[in-house]
Coordinates of C-alpha atoms and ligand atoms in Angstrom, one line a residue:
M6 CA -28.1 -1.5 -5.8
D7 CA -29.9 -4.8 -6.2
E8 CA -29.0 -7.0 -3.3
E9 CA -30.7 -10.3 -5.2
R10 CA -30.3 -13.0 -6.7
R11 CA -29.4 -13.1 -10.0
V12 CA -31.8 -15.2 -12.3
I13 CA -30.7 -17.8 -14.7
S14 CA -33.9 -19.6 -15.5
D15 CA -37.1 -20.1 -13.4
D16 CA -39.7 -22.4 -12.6
P17 CA -37.6 -24.1 -11.3
E18 CA -35.4 -21.0 -10.3
N19 CA -31.5 -20.7 -11.3
S20 CA -30.0 -18.3 -9.7
E21 CA -26.7 -17.0 -8.7
T22 CA -25.1 -15.3 -5.9
P23 CA -24.2 -11.6 -7.1
L24 CA -20.8 -12.4 -6.5
D25 CA -19.7 -8.5 -6.8
L26 CA -21.9 -7.5 -3.5
L27 CA -19.6 -9.5 -1.5
S28 CA -16.8 -8.0 0.5
G29 CA -17.0 -10.7 3.2
W30 CA -16.3 -14.4 4.3
V31 CA -20.1 -14.9 4.1
T32 CA -22.8 -14.9 1.7
P33 CA -25.8 -13.9 2.9
N34 CA -28.8 -16.7 2.4
R35 CA -31.0 -14.0 0.5
L36 CA -27.8 -14.1 -2.4
F37 CA -26.9 -17.1 -1.9
F38 CA -27.7 -19.2 -5.6
V39 CA -29.6 -21.4 -6.5
R40 CA -30.2 -24.9 -8.3
N41 CA -32.6 -27.0 -8.6
H42 CA -33.5 -29.5 -11.3
F43 CA -37.3 -30.0 -10.4
D44 CA -40.1 -27.9 -8.6
V45 CA -39.5 -26.9 -5.3
P46 CA -41.6 -30.0 -3.6
T47 CA -45.1 -29.3 -1.2
I48 CA -43.7 -30.0 2.4
D49 CA -45.9 -30.3 5.4
L50 CA -44.3 -30.2 8.3
D51 CA -46.7 -32.6 10.3
A52 CA -46.6 -34.8 7.9
W53 CA -43.1 -34.6 7.2
S54 CA -40.6 -37.3 7.6
L55 CA -36.9 -39.3 7.4
E56 CA -36.6 -43.0 6.7
V57 CA -33.7 -44.9 7.0
T58 CA -34.2 -47.5 5.2
G59 CA -32.0 -50.9 3.0
C60 CA -28.6 -52.6 5.1
V61 CA -29.9 -51.9 8.3
D62 CA -30.3 -54.4 11.3
R63 CA -32.6 -51.2 12.9
P64 CA -34.9 -49.2 10.2
R65 CA -36.9 -46.8 11.3
S66 CA -38.2 -43.0 10.3
W67 CA -38.0 -39.8 12.9
T68 CA -40.6 -37.2 12.8
W69 CA -39.6 -33.1 12.6
Q70 CA -40.0 -33.3 16.2
E71 CA -37.4 -35.5 16.9
I72 CA -34.9 -34.0 14.5
D73 CA -34.8 -30.9 15.7
Q74 CA -34.5 -32.5 19.2
L75 CA -31.5 -34.2 17.8
P76 CA -27.6 -32.6 18.8
Q77 CA -26.4 -30.5 16.5
R78 CA -23.1 -28.8 15.2
S79 CA -22.0 -26.3 12.5
V80 CA -19.6 -26.2 9.9
F81 CA -18.2 -23.5 8.4
A82 CA -18.1 -24.2 4.5
T83 CA -18.2 -23.3 0.8
S84 CA -20.5 -24.5 -2.3
E85 CA -20.1 -24.8 -5.5
C86 CA -22.1 -26.0 -7.9
A87 CA -19.9 -28.3 -10.5
G88 CA -21.7 -27.1 -13.6
N89 CA -20.6 -23.6 -11.8
G90 CA -18.6 -21.2 -14.8
R91 CA -20.4 -23.5 -17.9
S92 CA -21.0 -20.1 -20.0
F93 CA -17.2 -19.6 -20.5
L94 CA -16.5 -22.8 -22.0
Q95 CA -15.8 -23.2 -26.0
P96 CA -17.8 -24.6 -28.0
T97 CA -20.3 -23.9 -25.7
V98 CA -21.9 -26.5 -23.3
G99 CA -25.3 -28.0 -22.7
G100 CA -26.7 -26.9 -19.8
V101 CA -27.6 -24.2 -17.5
Q102 CA -25.7 -21.8 -18.4
W103 CA -23.8 -20.6 -15.4
G104 CA -21.3 -17.3 -14.7
A105 CA -19.2 -17.8 -12.2
G106 CA -22.0 -17.1 -8.8
A107 CA -23.5 -19.8 -8.2
I108 CA -21.4 -20.5 -4.9
G109 CA -21.0 -19.4 -2.0
H110 CA -19.9 -19.6 1.7
A111 CA -22.0 -20.1 4.3
E112 CA -22.0 -22.0 8.2
W113 CA -24.0 -25.0 7.8
T114 CA -26.4 -25.8 11.0
G115 CA -26.6 -29.8 11.6
I116 CA -26.9 -33.4 12.9
P117 CA -24.1 -35.1 11.5
V118 CA -25.3 -38.0 9.6
H119 CA -23.5 -41.3 10.9
H120 CA -25.6 -40.3 14.4
L121 CA -29.3 -40.8 12.3
L122 CA -26.7 -44.2 10.6
D123 CA -25.3 -45.3 13.8
A124 CA -28.3 -45.8 15.9
C125 CA -29.6 -48.4 12.9
Q126 CA -26.7 -50.2 12.6
L127 CA -25.2 -50.5 9.4
S128 CA -24.6 -54.2 7.5
E129 CA -21.7 -55.8 7.7
D130 CA -22.3 -55.2 3.2
V131 CA -23.0 -51.9 2.9
C132 CA -21.2 -49.8 -0.1
E133 CA -23.2 -46.9 -0.3
I134 CA -25.2 -44.6 1.8
V135 CA -28.0 -43.0 -1.3
F136 CA -30.1 -40.2 -0.2
E137 CA -33.0 -38.8 -1.5
G138 CA -35.2 -35.8 -1.9
A139 CA -38.9 -35.4 -2.5
D140 CA -38.4 -32.9 -5.5
Q141 CA -39.7 -35.2 -8.0
G142 CA -39.4 -34.6 -12.3
T143 CA -38.7 -36.0 -16.0
E144 CA -35.4 -35.0 -17.9
P145 CA -35.4 -35.2 -21.8
D146 CA -33.3 -38.9 -21.6
H147 CA -35.2 -39.7 -18.1
P148 CA -39.5 -39.4 -19.3
E149 CA -40.2 -41.7 -16.1
P150 CA -41.1 -39.5 -13.2
M151 CA -37.6 -39.8 -10.5
P152 CA -37.0 -38.2 -7.4
F153 CA -33.3 -36.3 -7.2
A154 CA -31.0 -39.1 -5.5
R155 CA -27.0 -39.3 -4.9
S156 CA -25.0 -41.4 -3.0
L157 CA -22.7 -41.8 -0.7
P158 CA -19.1 -44.0 0.3
V159 CA -20.0 -45.3 3.3
E160 CA -16.4 -43.5 4.4
K161 CA -18.0 -39.6 3.6
A162 CA -21.2 -40.0 5.0
L163 CA -20.2 -41.4 8.6
D164 CA -17.5 -38.0 8.2
H165 CA -18.3 -36.4 11.5
D166 CA -18.7 -32.8 9.1
T167 CA -21.6 -34.3 6.6
L168 CA -24.9 -33.3 8.2
L169 CA -28.3 -33.6 8.3
V170 CA -29.2 -29.4 7.9
T171 CA -31.4 -27.7 9.8
R172 CA -29.9 -24.1 9.3
M173 CA -27.9 -22.3 7.4
N174 CA -26.2 -19.2 9.1
G175 CA -28.1 -19.0 12.0
E176 CA -31.2 -18.9 10.1
R177 CA -33.6 -21.9 9.6
L178 CA -33.3 -23.7 5.7
E179 CA -35.3 -21.6 3.4
L180 CA -37.4 -23.7 1.1
N181 CA -35.2 -23.0 -2.0
H182 CA -32.1 -24.2 -0.2
G183 CA -34.3 -27.0 1.1
F184 CA -36.4 -26.6 4.1
P185 CA -36.7 -28.3 6.4
L186 CA -33.9 -30.7 5.5
R187 CA -31.0 -31.3 3.8
L188 CA -27.9 -33.1 3.4
F189 CA -24.7 -31.1 3.2
V190 CA -21.0 -32.6 2.5
P191 CA -18.5 -29.9 3.0
G192 CA -15.4 -30.1 0.6
W193 CA -18.2 -31.9 -2.4
Y194 CA -19.4 -29.9 -5.1
G195 CA -23.1 -28.9 -4.0
V196 CA -24.5 -31.5 -6.2
A197 CA -23.5 -34.3 -3.3
S198 CA -25.9 -32.3 -1.0
V199 CA -29.3 -33.3 -1.2
K200 CA -32.3 -30.8 -0.3
W201 CA -35.6 -31.7 0.8
L202 CA -34.1 -35.0 2.3
T203 CA -36.6 -37.5 3.4
R204 CA -35.2 -40.6 2.3
I205 CA -31.3 -42.2 2.7
R206 CA -30.7 -46.1 1.7
V207 CA -28.2 -48.1 2.7
I208 CA -27.4 -50.4 -0.5
D209 CA -24.7 -52.9 -1.0
H210 CA -23.8 -52.1 -4.3
Q211 CA -23.1 -49.0 -6.7
F212 CA -25.6 -46.5 -7.0
Q213 CA -26.5 -45.7 -11.0
G214 CA -28.7 -43.1 -10.4
Y215 CA -29.6 -40.7 -13.2
F216 CA -27.6 -37.6 -11.6
Q217 CA -24.3 -39.9 -11.0
T218 CA -24.5 -41.9 -14.5
K219 CA -26.4 -39.3 -16.6
K220 CA -25.5 -36.1 -15.2
Y221 CA -22.1 -34.9 -13.0
T222 CA -19.8 -37.7 -14.3
V223 CA -16.1 -36.4 -16.1
Q224 CA -14.0 -38.6 -18.6
R225 CA -10.5 -39.9 -17.7
D226 CA -8.0 -42.0 -19.2
T227 CA -6.8 -44.6 -16.5
G228 CA -4.6 -48.0 -17.4
R229 CA -8.2 -49.4 -18.3
G230 CA -8.9 -46.6 -21.0
R231 CA -11.7 -44.3 -20.9
Q232 CA -13.6 -44.2 -17.3
T233 CA -16.8 -42.3 -16.5
I234 CA -16.3 -41.1 -12.9
V235 CA -19.0 -39.6 -10.7
V236 CA -18.5 -35.6 -9.9
G237 CA -17.4 -35.7 -6.4
P238 CA -14.5 -33.8 -4.6
M239 CA -13.5 -29.6 -5.6
A240 CA -11.2 -29.1 -7.7
V241 CA -8.8 -25.8 -6.5
K242 CA -10.3 -23.1 -8.1
S243 CA -9.9 -19.4 -8.0
E244 CA -12.0 -16.5 -9.0
I245 CA -11.4 -12.2 -9.5
I246 CA -14.6 -10.4 -7.6
R247 CA -12.7 -7.2 -8.6
P248 CA -13.1 -5.7 -10.6
H249 CA -15.5 -7.2 -12.9
A250 CA -15.1 -7.8 -16.7
G251 CA -14.5 -4.0 -18.8
E252 CA -14.3 -2.5 -15.3
P253 CA -11.9 1.1 -16.0
L254 CA -9.0 0.8 -14.0
G255 CA -6.6 3.8 -12.8
I256 CA -2.4 5.1 -13.2
G257 CA -1.3 4.4 -10.5
T258 CA -2.3 1.7 -7.2
N259 CA -5.8 -0.7 -8.1
R260 CA -6.8 -3.2 -5.9
V261 CA -8.0 -6.9 -7.1
F262 CA -9.6 -9.0 -5.1
G263 CA -11.3 -12.3 -4.9
V264 CA -11.8 -15.7 -3.7
A265 CA -9.9 -19.0 -3.6
W266 CA -10.5 -22.4 -2.5
A267 CA -9.8 -25.8 -3.0
G268 CA -12.0 -28.7 -1.2
D269 CA -11.3 -29.9 1.9
D270 CA -7.7 -28.8 1.0
L271 CA -6.3 -25.1 3.2
V272 CA -5.3 -22.7 -0.3
K273 CA -2.3 -22.6 0.3
D274 CA -1.2 -19.2 -2.5
V275 CA -2.5 -17.6 -4.7
D276 CA -1.6 -15.8 -7.8
V277 CA -1.9 -12.7 -9.8
S278 CA -0.9 -12.1 -13.6
T279 CA -1.8 -8.9 -15.0
D280 CA -0.8 -10.0 -18.7
G281 CA -2.7 -13.2 -20.0
G282 CA -0.5 -15.3 -17.4
N283 CA 2.9 -14.6 -18.9
T284 CA 4.3 -13.6 -15.3
W285 CA 2.4 -13.9 -12.0
Q286 CA 3.1 -12.6 -8.9
R287 CA 1.9 -13.8 -5.5
A288 CA -1.5 -12.5 -4.1
E289 CA -2.2 -11.6 -0.1
L290 CA -4.7 -13.8 1.9
L291 CA -7.1 -12.0 4.2
G292 CA -8.5 -12.9 7.3
I293 CA -9.7 -17.3 7.9
R294 CA -7.6 -19.7 6.0
A295 CA -10.0 -23.4 7.1
P296 CA -10.1 -26.3 5.3
Y297 CA -13.9 -26.6 3.3
S298 CA -14.7 -23.1 3.4
W299 CA -12.7 -20.1 0.3
C300 CA -10.9 -17.6 1.4
L301 CA -10.0 -14.6 0.7
W302 CA -7.2 -12.3 -0.8
E303 CA -6.1 -8.9 -2.8
Y304 CA -3.1 -8.0 -5.1
L305 CA -2.5 -4.4 -5.1
W306 CA -1.5 -4.0 -8.4
S307 CA 0.9 -1.0 -9.3
V308 CA 0.1 0.3 -12.8
E309 CA 2.2 3.4 -15.1
G310 CA 0.8 3.0 -18.4
E311 CA -2.6 3.0 -19.9
G312 CA -4.4 0.4 -22.6
E313 CA -6.5 -3.1 -21.5
Y314 CA -5.1 -5.2 -19.6
E315 CA -5.8 -9.4 -18.9
L316 CA -5.8 -10.3 -15.4
M317 CA -5.5 -13.5 -14.0
A318 CA -5.5 -15.6 -11.0
R319 CA -4.2 -19.1 -10.2
A320 CA -5.0 -20.6 -6.9
V321 CA -2.5 -23.6 -5.0
S322 CA -3.8 -25.8 -2.4
E323 CA -1.4 -27.3 0.4
G324 CA -1.6 -30.3 -1.3
G325 CA 0.5 -29.6 -4.5
D326 CA -3.0 -29.1 -6.6
V327 CA -2.8 -26.4 -8.7
Q328 CA -5.9 -24.0 -11.0
P329 CA -4.9 -24.6 -14.6
I330 CA -5.1 -22.4 -17.5
G331 CA -7.2 -24.2 -19.9
S332 CA -10.1 -26.0 -19.4
N333 CA -10.5 -29.4 -19.7
P334 CA -12.7 -31.7 -22.3
L335 CA -12.6 -34.4 -20.1
N336 CA -14.6 -32.7 -17.3
G337 CA -17.6 -32.0 -20.7
G338 CA -20.1 -28.9 -18.6
Y339 CA -18.4 -29.5 -15.3
L340 CA -15.4 -29.2 -13.0
I341 CA -14.2 -25.9 -15.0
N342 CA -11.8 -24.5 -12.4
F343 CA -9.3 -23.5 -15.1
S344 CA -8.0 -19.2 -14.8
R345 CA -10.0 -16.4 -16.9
P346 CA -8.7 -14.2 -18.1
V347 CA -10.8 -10.7 -17.1
T348 CA -10.4 -7.5 -19.2
V349 CA -9.8 -4.3 -18.0
R350 CA -8.8 -1.5 -19.7
V351 CA -6.8 1.4 -17.6
E352 CA -7.3 5.4 -18.4
S353 CA -4.5 7.5 -18.4
T354 CA -6.7 10.0 -16.8
R355 CA -7.7 8.6 -14.1
I356 CA -5.3 7.9 -10.5
S357 CA -6.1 4.8 -8.7
D358 CA -4.5 4.4 -4.8
A359 CA -5.9 2.1 -3.7
K360 CA -4.4 0.9 -0.3
P361 CA -3.7 -2.4 1.7
A362 CA -5.7 -5.2 3.4
D363 CA -9.2 -3.6 3.7
A364 CA -9.2 -5.5 7.3
E365 CA -11.0 -2.9 8.8
T366 CA -14.3 -3.3 6.7
M367 CA -13.6 -6.8 6.9
L368 CA -14.4 -7.4 10.4
Y369 CA -17.4 -5.1 10.1
D370 CA -18.4 -7.0 7.3
M371 CA -17.8 -10.0 10.1
A372 CA -19.5 -7.6 13.5
G373 CA -22.3 -7.8 10.9
F374 CA -22.8 -10.6 10.4
A375 CA -22.2 -12.3 13.7
E376 CA -24.2 -9.2 15.2
E377 CA -27.5 -11.4 12.5
N378 CA -26.8 -14.8 14.3
V379 CA -27.4 -12.6 17.5
R380 CA -30.5 -11.5 16.8
R381 CA -31.4 -15.0 15.8
P382 CA -30.3 -17.2 18.4
L383 CA -29.2 -20.6 17.4
D384 CA -32.0 -22.9 19.9
V385 CA -29.8 -26.1 19.5
D386 CA -27.0 -27.4 21.9
L387 CA -24.0 -26.4 19.2
E388 CA -20.2 -28.0 19.2
F389 CA -17.7 -26.1 16.4
S390 CA -16.1 -27.7 13.8
Y391 CA -12.1 -27.0 13.8
G392 CA -12.0 -23.9 11.2
G393 CA -15.5 -23.1 12.8
G394 CA -16.5 -20.6 16.0
I395 CA -15.5 -17.5 14.8
Ligands
MTE13 N1 -33.8 -32.8 -3.8 C1 -33.0 -31.6 -4.6 N2 -31.6 -31.4 -3.7 C2 -30.4 -30.8 -5.0 C3 -30.6 -30.6 -5.9 C4 -32.2 -30.7 -6.5 O1 -32.4 -30.3 -8.2 N3 -32.9 -31.5 -5.7 N4 -29.4 -29.5 -6.4 C5 -27.9 -30.5 -6.4 C6 -27.2 -29.2 -7.1 S1 -26.6 -29.4 -8.6 C7 -27.4 -27.9 -6.2 S2 -25.3 -27.5 -6.7 C8 -27.3 -27.7 -5.1 C9 -27.6 -26.3 -4.7 O2 -27.9 -25.9 -3.6 P1 -28.7 -24.4 -3.1 O3 -29.3 -24.7 -4.1 O4 -28.8 -24.3 -1.3 O5 -27.2 -23.7 -3.9 O6 -28.1 -28.7 -4.6 C10 -28.3 -30.0 -4.8 N5 -28.8 -30.8 -4.0
MO14 MO1 -24.7 -28.0 -9.2

């Protein structure tokens, strides 16, 4: 089995999580998707610093030693690239042609951003907080070099769960995932979580950076006409992990297994269709259901007749958001959360006899993950969030 990320484009690396190899709740770091716009920066920890500037009473900077000594906490959360699934769009849209795997779920450990911002004392007129990475580059429509930068509204930046992350699944961040320090914004598309963070700028206006005006935006019709909206919170979505497209199945009971997520909301239900969306049956949610995190689900499908079948899954959030059936052209190449049919073949020469909730295997997977974490003890002062601590 080739347990590796699936490279979509090289130099810089853009690679997917191999979803079909997953069976547990947490995505191992070595399999966790990578989205890089520019070359990975060179990091010298001795020369490294994080500075907070702009509309603050006490601007200051921190060395790596100072940052690494601050109290940290942990949040489990799913991170999905806003362009995940782009290759499934018809007609095609330019950009990295992601399949379904620009997503993963991990335990993120770090310092709440508000600890640093509190120390610097925000001025009264603050509007947004800009986060800047150490990576730089150009885009075809932006020939001058620019750092990768994104802003957050003040409330989201100050949220207890918005972290300056030093560890992912208990391990030091990989260089590809933003070593030594990255922002992590639970419940939001991955683009918000700036890697290789070295500068935080507090501003009194709305940030007009490239990655939230020229890219990572969607259109919305409002009372004031069509507006451009910055991509932020993740939309409700589900993904069928097994069976995969084209997989031969048997007469009898087949296991349909997948994941579903709903940003910072909980997944309420997942429904599965085996007839291309004409009829729907309720799937079973498995294991942990927590805000920010994907949940696992399965549906045991009894089938008597051979032939081709179109499987679909559709998630609903506690707040009542329903995963759409068709793509939304106003979303361009982002927020691709429509239910996508997976065509499978049931063969009369095969017999299937799947059993419900592989709970033991799942628990075994989680025990394995916990054990790996124990082998690499956390040397930080941890405080678990609601839904965490598993
Ligand atoms: N500095 C920097 N931060 C970045 C990016 C980047 O190219 N440079 N890509 C963003 C995007 S679009 C995504 S989806 C996530 C991907 O994080 P990962 O590579 O750790 O999975 O990082 C975000 N943060
Ligand atoms: Mo992304």
